[in-house]
Short mmCIF file of C-alpha atoms in Angstrom, two decimals:
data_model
loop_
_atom_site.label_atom_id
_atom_site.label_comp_id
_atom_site.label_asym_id
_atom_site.label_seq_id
_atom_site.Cartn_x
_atom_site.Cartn_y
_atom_site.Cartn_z
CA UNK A 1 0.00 0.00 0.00
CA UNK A 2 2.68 2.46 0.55
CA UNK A 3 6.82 2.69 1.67
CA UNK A 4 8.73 5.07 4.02
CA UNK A 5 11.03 7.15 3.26
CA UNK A 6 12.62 7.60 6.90
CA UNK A 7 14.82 5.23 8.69
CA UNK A 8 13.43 1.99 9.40
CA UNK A 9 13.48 1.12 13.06
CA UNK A 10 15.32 -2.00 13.76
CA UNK A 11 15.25 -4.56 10.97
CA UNK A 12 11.88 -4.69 9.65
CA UNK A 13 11.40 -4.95 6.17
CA UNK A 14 9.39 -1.94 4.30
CA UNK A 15 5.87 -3.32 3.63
CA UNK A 16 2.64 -2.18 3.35
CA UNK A 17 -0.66 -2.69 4.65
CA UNK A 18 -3.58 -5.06 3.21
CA UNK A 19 -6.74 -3.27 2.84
CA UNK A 20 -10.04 -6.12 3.36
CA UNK A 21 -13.37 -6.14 4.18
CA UNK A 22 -14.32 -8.29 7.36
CA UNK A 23 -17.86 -9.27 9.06
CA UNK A 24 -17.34 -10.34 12.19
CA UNK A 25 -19.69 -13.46 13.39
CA UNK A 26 -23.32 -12.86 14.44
CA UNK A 27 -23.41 -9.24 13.08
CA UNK A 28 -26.48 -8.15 11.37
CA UNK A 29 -27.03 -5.01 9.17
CA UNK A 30 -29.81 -2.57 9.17
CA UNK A 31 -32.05 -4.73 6.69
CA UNK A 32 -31.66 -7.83 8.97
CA UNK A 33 -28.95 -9.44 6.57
CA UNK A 34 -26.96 -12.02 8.43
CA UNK A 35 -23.83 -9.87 7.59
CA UNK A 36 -22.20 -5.96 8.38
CA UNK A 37 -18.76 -5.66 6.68
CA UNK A 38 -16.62 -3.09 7.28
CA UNK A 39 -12.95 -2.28 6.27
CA UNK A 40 -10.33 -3.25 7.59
CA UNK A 41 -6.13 -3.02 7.42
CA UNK A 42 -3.77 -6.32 8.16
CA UNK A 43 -0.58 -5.87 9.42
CA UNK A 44 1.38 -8.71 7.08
CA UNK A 45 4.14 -8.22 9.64
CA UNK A 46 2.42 -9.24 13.47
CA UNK A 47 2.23 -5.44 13.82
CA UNK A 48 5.60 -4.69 12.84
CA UNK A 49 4.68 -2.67 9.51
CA UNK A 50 3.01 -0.10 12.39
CA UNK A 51 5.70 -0.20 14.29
CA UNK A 52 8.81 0.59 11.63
CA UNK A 53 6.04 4.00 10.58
CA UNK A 54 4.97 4.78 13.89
CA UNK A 55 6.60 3.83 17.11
CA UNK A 56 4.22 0.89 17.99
CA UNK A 57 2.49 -2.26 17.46
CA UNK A 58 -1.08 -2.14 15.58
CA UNK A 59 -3.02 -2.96 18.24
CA UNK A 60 -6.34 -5.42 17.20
CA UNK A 61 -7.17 -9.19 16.30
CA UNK A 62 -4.34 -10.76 16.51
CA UNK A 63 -3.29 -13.89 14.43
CA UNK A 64 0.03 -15.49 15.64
CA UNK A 65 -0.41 -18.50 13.57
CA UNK A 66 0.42 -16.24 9.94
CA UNK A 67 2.12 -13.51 12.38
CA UNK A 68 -0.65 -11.25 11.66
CA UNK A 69 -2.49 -8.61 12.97
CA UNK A 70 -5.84 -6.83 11.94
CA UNK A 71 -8.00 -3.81 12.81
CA UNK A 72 -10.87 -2.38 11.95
CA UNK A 73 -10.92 1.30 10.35
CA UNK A 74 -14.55 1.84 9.09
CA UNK A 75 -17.47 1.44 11.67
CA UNK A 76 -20.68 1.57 9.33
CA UNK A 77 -24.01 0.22 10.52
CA UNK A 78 -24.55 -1.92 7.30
CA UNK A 79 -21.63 -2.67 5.26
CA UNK A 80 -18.37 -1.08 3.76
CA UNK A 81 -16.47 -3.03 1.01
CA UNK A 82 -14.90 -3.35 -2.30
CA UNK A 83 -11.89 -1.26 -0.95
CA UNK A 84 -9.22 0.13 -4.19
CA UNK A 85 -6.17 1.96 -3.96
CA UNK A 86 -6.49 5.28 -5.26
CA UNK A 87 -3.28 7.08 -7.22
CA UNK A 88 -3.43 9.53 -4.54
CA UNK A 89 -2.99 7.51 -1.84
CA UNK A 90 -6.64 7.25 -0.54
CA UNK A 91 -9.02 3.97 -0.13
CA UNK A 92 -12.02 4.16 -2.57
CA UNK A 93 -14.92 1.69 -1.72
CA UNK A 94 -18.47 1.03 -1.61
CA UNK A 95 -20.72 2.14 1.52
CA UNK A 96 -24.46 0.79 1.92
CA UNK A 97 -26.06 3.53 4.09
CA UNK A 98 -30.11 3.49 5.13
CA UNK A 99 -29.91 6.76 7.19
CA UNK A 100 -31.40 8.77 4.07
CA UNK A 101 -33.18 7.52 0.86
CA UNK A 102 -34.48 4.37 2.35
CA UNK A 103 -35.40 2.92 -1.29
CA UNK A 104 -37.91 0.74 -0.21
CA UNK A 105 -35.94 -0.62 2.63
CA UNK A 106 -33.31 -1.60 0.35
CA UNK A 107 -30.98 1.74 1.19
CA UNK A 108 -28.74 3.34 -1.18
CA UNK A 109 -25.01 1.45 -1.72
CA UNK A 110 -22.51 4.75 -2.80
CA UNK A 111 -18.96 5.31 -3.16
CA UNK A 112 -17.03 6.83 -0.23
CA UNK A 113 -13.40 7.65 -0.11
CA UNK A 114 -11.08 7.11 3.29
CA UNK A 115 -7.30 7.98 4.04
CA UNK A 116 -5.73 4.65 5.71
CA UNK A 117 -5.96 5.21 9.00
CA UNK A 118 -10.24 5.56 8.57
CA UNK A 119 -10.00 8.86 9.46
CA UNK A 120 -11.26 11.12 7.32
CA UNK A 121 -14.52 9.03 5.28
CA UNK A 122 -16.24 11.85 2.36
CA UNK A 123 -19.02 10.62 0.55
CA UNK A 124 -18.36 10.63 -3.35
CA UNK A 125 -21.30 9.45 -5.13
CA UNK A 126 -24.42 7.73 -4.78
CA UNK A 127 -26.68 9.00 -1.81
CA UNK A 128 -28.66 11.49 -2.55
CA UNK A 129 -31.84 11.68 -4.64
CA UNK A 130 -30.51 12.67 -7.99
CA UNK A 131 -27.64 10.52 -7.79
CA UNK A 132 -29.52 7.03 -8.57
CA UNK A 133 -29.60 5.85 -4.70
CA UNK A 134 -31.80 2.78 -6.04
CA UNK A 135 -28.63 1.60 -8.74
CA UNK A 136 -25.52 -0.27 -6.25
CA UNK A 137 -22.08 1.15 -7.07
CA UNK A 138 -19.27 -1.19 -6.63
CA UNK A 139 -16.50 -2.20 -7.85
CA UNK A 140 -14.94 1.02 -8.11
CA UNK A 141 -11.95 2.22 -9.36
CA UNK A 142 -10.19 5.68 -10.35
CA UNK A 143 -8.82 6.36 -13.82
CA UNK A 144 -5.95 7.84 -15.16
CA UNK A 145 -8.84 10.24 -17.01
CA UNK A 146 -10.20 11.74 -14.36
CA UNK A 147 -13.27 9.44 -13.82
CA UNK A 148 -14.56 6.70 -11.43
CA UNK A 149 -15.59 3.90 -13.30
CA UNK A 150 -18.05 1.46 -10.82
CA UNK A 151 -20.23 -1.37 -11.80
CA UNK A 152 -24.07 -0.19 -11.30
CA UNK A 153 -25.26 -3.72 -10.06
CA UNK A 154 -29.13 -5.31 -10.71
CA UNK A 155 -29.32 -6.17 -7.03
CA UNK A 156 -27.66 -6.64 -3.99
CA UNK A 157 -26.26 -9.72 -4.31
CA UNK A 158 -24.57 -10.92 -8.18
CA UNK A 159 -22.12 -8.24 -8.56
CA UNK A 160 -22.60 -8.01 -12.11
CA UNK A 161 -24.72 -4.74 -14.15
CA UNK A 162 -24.06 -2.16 -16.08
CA UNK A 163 -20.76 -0.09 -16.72
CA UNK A 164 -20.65 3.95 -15.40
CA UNK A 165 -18.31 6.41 -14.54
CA UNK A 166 -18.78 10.10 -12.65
CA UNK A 167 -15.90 12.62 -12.90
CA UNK A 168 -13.34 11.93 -9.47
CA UNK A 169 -13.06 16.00 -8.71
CA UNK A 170 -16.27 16.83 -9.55
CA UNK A 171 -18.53 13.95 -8.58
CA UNK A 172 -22.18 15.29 -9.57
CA UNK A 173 -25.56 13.41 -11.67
CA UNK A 174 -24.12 15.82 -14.42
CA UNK A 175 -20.77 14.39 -14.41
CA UNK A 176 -22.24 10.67 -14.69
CA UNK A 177 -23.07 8.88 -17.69
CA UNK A 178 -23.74 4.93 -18.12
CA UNK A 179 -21.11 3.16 -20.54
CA UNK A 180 -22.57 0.22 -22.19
CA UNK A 181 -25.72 0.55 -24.38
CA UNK A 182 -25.33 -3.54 -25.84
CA UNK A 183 -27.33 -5.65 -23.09
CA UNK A 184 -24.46 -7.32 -22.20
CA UNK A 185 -23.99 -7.98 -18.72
CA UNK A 186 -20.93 -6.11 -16.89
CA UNK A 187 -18.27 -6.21 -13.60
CA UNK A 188 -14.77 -5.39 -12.23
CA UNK A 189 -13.47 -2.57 -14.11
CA UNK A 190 -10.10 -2.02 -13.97
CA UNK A 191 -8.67 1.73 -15.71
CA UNK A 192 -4.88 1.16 -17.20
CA UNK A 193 -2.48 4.13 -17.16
CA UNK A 194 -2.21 4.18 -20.80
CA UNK A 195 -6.20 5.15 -20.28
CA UNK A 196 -7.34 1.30 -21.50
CA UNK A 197 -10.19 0.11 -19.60
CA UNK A 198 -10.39 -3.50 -18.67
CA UNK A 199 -13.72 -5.18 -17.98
CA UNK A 200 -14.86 -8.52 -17.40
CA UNK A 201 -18.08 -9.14 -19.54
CA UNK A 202 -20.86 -11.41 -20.52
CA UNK A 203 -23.51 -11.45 -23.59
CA UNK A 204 -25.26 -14.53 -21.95
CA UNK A 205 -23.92 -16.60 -18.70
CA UNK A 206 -19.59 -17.18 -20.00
CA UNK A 207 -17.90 -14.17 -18.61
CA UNK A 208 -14.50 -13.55 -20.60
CA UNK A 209 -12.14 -10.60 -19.88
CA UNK A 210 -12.49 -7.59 -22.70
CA UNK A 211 -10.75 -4.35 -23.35
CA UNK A 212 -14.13 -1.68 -23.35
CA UNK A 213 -14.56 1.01 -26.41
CA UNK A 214 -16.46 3.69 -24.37
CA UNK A 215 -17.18 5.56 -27.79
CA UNK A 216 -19.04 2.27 -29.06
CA UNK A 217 -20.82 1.79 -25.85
CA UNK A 218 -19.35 -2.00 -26.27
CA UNK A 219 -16.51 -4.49 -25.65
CA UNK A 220 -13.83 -4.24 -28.33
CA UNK A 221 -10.74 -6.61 -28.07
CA UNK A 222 -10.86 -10.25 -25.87
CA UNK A 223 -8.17 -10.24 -23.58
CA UNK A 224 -8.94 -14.00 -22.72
CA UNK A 225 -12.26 -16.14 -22.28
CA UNK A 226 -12.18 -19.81 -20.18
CA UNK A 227 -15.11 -21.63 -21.95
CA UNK A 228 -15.55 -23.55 -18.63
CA UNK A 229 -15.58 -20.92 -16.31
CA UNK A 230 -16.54 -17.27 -15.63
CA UNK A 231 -13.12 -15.36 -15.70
CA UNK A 232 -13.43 -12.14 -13.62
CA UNK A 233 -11.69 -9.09 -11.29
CA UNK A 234 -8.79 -8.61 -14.11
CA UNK A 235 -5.53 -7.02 -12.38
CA UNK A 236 -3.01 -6.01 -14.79
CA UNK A 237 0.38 -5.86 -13.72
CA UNK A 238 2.36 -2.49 -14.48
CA UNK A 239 4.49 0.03 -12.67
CA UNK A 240 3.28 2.23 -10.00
CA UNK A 241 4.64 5.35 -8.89
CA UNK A 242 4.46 5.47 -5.40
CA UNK A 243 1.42 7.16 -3.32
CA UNK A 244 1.86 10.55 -1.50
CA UNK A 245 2.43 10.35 2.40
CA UNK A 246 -0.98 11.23 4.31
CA UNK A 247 -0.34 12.55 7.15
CA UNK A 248 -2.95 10.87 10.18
CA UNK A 249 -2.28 9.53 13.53
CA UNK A 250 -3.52 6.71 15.43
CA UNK A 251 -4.06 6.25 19.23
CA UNK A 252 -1.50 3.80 20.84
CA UNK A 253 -1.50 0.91 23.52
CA UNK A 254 -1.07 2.88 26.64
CA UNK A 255 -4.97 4.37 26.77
CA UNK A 256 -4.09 5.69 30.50
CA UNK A 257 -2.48 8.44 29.19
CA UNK A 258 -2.71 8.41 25.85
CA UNK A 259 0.13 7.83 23.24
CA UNK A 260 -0.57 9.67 20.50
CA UNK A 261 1.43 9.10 17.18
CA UNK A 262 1.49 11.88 14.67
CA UNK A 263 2.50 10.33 11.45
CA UNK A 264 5.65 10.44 10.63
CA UNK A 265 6.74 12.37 13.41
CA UNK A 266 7.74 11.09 16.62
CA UNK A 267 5.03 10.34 19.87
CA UNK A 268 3.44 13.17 22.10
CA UNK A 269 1.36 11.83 25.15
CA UNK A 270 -1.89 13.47 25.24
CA UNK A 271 -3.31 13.70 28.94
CA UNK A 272 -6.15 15.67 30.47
CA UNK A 273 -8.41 14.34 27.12
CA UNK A 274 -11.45 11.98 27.77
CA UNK A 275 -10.23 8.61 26.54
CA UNK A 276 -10.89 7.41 23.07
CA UNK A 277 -13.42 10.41 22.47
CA UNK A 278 -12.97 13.25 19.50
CA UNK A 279 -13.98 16.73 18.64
CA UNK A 280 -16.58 17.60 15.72
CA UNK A 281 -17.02 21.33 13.75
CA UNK A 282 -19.66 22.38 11.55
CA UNK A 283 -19.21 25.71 10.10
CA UNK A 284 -23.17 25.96 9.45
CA UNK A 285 -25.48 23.74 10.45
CA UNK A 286 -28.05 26.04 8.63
CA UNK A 287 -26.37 25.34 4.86
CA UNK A 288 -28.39 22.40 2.69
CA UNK A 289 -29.62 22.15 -0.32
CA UNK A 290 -32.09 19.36 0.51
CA UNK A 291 -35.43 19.74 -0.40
CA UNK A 292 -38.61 20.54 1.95
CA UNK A 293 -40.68 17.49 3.11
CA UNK A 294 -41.59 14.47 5.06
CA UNK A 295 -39.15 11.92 4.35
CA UNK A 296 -35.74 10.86 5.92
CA UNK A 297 -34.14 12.45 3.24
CA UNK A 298 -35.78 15.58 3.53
CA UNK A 299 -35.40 18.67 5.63
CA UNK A 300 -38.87 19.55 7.71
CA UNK A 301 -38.45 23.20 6.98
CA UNK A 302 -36.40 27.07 5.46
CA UNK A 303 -33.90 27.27 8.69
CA UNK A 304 -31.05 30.53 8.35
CA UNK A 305 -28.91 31.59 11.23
CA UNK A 306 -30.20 31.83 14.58
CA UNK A 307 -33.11 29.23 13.88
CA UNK A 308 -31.16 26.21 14.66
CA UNK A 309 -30.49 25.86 18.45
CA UNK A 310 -28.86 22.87 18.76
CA UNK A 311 -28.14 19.11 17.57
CA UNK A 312 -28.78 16.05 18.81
CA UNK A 313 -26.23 13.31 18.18
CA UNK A 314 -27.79 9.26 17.96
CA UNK A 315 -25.38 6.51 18.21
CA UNK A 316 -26.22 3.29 16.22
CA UNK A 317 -26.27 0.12 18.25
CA UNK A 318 -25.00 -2.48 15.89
CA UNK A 319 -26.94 -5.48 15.85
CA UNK A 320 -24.85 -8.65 17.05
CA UNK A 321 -27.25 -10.80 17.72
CA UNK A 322 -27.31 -15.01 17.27
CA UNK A 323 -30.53 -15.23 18.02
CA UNK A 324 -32.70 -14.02 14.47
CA UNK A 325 -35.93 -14.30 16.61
CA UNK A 326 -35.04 -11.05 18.25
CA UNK A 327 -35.28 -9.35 15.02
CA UNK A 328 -38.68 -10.70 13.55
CA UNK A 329 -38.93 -9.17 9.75
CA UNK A 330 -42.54 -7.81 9.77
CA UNK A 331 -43.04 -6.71 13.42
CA UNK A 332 -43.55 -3.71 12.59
CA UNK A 333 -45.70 -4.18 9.36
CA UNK A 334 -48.70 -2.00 10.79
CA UNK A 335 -46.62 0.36 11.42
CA UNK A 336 -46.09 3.43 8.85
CA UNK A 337 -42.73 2.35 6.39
CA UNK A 338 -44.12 -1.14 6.58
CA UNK A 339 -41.97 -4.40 7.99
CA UNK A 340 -39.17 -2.54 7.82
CA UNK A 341 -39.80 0.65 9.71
CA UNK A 342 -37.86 3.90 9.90
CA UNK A 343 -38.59 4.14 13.27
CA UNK A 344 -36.85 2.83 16.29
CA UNK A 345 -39.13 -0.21 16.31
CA UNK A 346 -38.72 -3.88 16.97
CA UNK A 347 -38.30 -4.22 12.92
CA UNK A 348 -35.90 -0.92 13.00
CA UNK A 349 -32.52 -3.30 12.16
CA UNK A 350 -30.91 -0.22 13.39
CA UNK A 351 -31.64 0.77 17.09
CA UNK A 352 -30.53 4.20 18.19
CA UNK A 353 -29.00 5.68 21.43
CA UNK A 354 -28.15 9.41 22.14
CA UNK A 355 -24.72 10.36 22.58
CA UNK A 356 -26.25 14.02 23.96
CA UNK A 357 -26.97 17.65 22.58
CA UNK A 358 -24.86 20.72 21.57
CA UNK A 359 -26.02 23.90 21.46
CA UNK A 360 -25.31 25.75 18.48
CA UNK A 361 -24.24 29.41 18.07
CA UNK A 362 -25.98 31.91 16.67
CA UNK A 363 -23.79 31.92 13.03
CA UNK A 364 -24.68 28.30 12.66
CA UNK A 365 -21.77 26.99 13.90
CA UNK A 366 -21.49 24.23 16.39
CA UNK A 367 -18.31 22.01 18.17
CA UNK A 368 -19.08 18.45 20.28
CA UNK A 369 -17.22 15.82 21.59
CA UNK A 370 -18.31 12.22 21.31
CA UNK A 371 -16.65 8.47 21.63
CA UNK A 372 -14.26 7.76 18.43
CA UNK A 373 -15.30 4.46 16.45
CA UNK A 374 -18.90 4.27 17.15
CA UNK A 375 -21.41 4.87 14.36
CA UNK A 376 -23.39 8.12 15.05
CA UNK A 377 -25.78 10.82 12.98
CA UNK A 378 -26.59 14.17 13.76
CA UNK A 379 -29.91 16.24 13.85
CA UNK A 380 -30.42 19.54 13.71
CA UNK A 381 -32.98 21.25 16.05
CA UNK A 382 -35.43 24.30 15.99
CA UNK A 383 -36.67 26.27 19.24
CA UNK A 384 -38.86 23.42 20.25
CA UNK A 385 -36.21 20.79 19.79
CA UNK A 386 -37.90 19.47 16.63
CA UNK A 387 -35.45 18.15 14.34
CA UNK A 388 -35.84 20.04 11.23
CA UNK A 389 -33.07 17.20 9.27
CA UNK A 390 -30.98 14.07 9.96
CA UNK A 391 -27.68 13.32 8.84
CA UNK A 392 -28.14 11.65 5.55
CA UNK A 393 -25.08 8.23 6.18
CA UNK A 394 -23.82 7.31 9.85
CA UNK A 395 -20.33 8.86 10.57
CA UNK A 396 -18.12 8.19 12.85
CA UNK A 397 -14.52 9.71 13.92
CA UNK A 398 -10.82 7.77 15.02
CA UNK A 399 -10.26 7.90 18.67
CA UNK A 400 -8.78 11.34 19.25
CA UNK A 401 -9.36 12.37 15.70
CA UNK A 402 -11.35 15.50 14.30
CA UNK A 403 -14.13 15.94 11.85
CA UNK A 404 -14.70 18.83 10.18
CA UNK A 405 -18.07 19.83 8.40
CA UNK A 406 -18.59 22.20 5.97
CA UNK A 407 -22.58 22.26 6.36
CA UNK A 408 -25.54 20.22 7.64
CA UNK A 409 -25.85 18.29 4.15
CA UNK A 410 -24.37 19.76 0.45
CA UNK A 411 -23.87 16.62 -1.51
CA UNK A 412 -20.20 15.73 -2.50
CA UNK A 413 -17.73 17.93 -0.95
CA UNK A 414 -16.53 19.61 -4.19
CA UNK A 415 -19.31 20.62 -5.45
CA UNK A 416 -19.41 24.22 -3.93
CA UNK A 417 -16.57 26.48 -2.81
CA UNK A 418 -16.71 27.27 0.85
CA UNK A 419 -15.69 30.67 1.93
CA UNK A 420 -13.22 30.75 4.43
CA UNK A 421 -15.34 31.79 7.52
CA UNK A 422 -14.22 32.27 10.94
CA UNK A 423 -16.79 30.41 12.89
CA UNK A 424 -17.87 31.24 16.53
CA UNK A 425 -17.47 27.32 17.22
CA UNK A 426 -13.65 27.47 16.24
CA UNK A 427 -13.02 29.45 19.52
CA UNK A 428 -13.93 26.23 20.89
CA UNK A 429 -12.46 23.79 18.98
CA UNK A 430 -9.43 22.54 20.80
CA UNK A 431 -11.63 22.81 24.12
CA UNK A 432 -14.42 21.21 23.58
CA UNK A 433 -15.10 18.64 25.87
CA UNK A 434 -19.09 20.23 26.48
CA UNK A 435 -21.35 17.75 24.96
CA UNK A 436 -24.19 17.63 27.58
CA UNK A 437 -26.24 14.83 28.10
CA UNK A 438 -29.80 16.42 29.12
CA UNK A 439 -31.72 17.85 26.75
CA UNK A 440 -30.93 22.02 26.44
CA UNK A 441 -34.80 22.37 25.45
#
């Protein structure tokens, strides 16, 4: 995944990092599936790889019988996967999120992009109302060209569909455009550098590997077709330039107080700091673009400064469950949304806790504090403590990490310059430790 430049420390060999998606056993995901992947990053080395970058061990499930250790970086309430390299250095994969457009219970699978550590997740593509939330996107990968090309899959379950792209730096429903106009059947793109694009494709049920003529809307040249088997996920084997250094950190072992490694400098110890918790900013919780009604995906209502007075802040309590019979599809069915309500009900595959409230200042702006790797959404709240709209995708922030939010909901993050605004809620942004826990209304 990447190499260091500095010194090595002791005798350990410069390697990288495996990036995999992992279910643990007994998890469930907000439809009831028996599954919830997330992503995470092996250590090929027992740990070692973390310690030559940063000054200690990766800390999580350890495996001493292939001297290897794994830990999760993604904590999503459904599932995270399909995790590619991008030429930048970042993880590209595919998020399933229900917290917005619910499509019929089926939620909205979109692209995300993630720096290694986890820290820093930005929806791309896929979950909001004019981006096709009903259509899965996997498979993605980044081109040489300037696009994402992603498989848009029939259902949730074959991996195979039709062939799209949507521009990497400005990821909009303008910017997207579906490939393949032949009826054949479609999956695992793969870009080259020379700006090839390498599919594996099927007219009927054989699936051979092709070169793709996006002018044509077709497959042009065969690369190579098993007539006994389905040959899929090419990986051509070329040169790569090395990916830039991004700078994260990661909390250590010693969680009494904390040692804090800020990559790749040396370790600070953080004390004084409630453990494992992090700090969130929103310049304006008052800026969306979302239209006015009564779905999830919907704001209640025109808010501008001064009308928001706080947020509330739900955690997501993951369902690990053995027992199915606790989670009865249809025990809800009389309820409004059907078997698989919206609401916090016993067929709600998604329970919800609250982490606490914040108020929010009167430019919009608000700071909180809340526990690092647990799944959580934000609302924002009128004068009666209404929520006027809910975070559209659970978040969630690295143990002593920072998120920083531009506004309450504005699609992809490049779609809009941001002026540079000096926020009330930056005054308290390195001394915020006043999340309250009763409600302020």
């Amino acid at each position: 995944y990447f190499e260091g430049d500095w010194a090595p420390r002791g005798t350990v060999p410069k390697m990288g990092f495996l990036m995999c998606s992992y279910s643990p056993e007994g998890s469930m995901d907000e439809f009831g599936r028996p599954f919830a992947f997330d992503l995470y990053r092996l250590d090929p080395q027992g740990g070692k790889s973390m310690d030559r970058i940063c000054g200690h061990l990766l800390v999580g499930i350890d495996m001493p019988n292939v001297d290897t250790v794994i830990d999760q970086i993604t904590y999503n309430v459904s599932s995270n996967f399909d995790p590619a390299l991008t030429r930048d250095g970042n993880i590209l994969y595919s998020s399933t999120q229900a917290n917005g457009t619910h499509n019929y219970s089926k939620g909205s699978t979109c692209l995300l992009v993630n720096n290694w550590t986890g820290a820093y997740p930005r929806h791309i593509y896929g979950n909001e109302v004019s981006e096709q939330p009903d259509a899965p996107k996997i498979q993605a990968k980044e081109s040489s060209d300037g696009y994402v090309y992603y498989i848009e899959a029939l259902d949730s379950n074959s991996g195979i569909g039709n062939l799209s792209r949507v521009s990497w730096t400005t990821p909009h429903a303008k910017t997207q455009s579906r490939l393949n106009n032949d009826g054949r059947r479609y999956r695992s793109p793969h870009p080259l550098p020379d700006g090839r694009l390498m599919v594996s494709s099927a007219e009927r049920g054989d699936f051979g590997i092709y070169f793709f003529c996006a002018d044509k809307g077709t497959v042009s040249e065969l690369v190579y077709d098993d007539p006994e088997w389905n040959d899929h996920q090419p990986q051509p084997v070329y040169p790569r330039y090395r990916p830039r250094w991004i700078n994260a950190f990661t909390a250590g072992k010693e969680f009494g107080v904390t040692t804090v490694t800020y990559q790749p400098f040396d370790q600070v110890k953080v004390e004084g700091y409630p453990h494992s918790w992090s700090t969130t900013i929103c310049f304006d919780t008052t800026l969306t673009n979302l239209p006015i009604g009564p779905y999830a995906q919907q704001r209640a209502k025109e808010v501008g400064h001064g009308d928001i007075k706080a947020i509330r802040v739900l955690n997501a309590v993951t369902a690990n469950e053995p027992d199915s019979s606790r989670y009865l599809q249809g025990a809800g069915a009389h309820l409004l949304g059907g078997a698989k309500s919206s609401s916090n009900s016993g067929s709600s595959f998604s329970q919800r806790r609250m982490f606490g409230y914040q108020y929010v200042e009167d430019d919009g702006s608000v700071v909180s504090s809340h526990p690092g790797d647990e799944p959580y959404c934000t609302q924002i709240l009128d004068d009666r403590g209404m929520a006027v709209q809910t975070q559209l995708a659970w978040a969630y922030v690295r143990p002593y990490g920072g998120r920083i939010c531009t506004g309450c909901h504005w699609g992809s993050y490049d779609k809009k310059g941001y002026l540079n605004l000096h926020t009330k809620a930056l005054y308290n942004w390195w001394f915020s430790d006043l999340s309250h826990y009763d409600s302020p209304f």
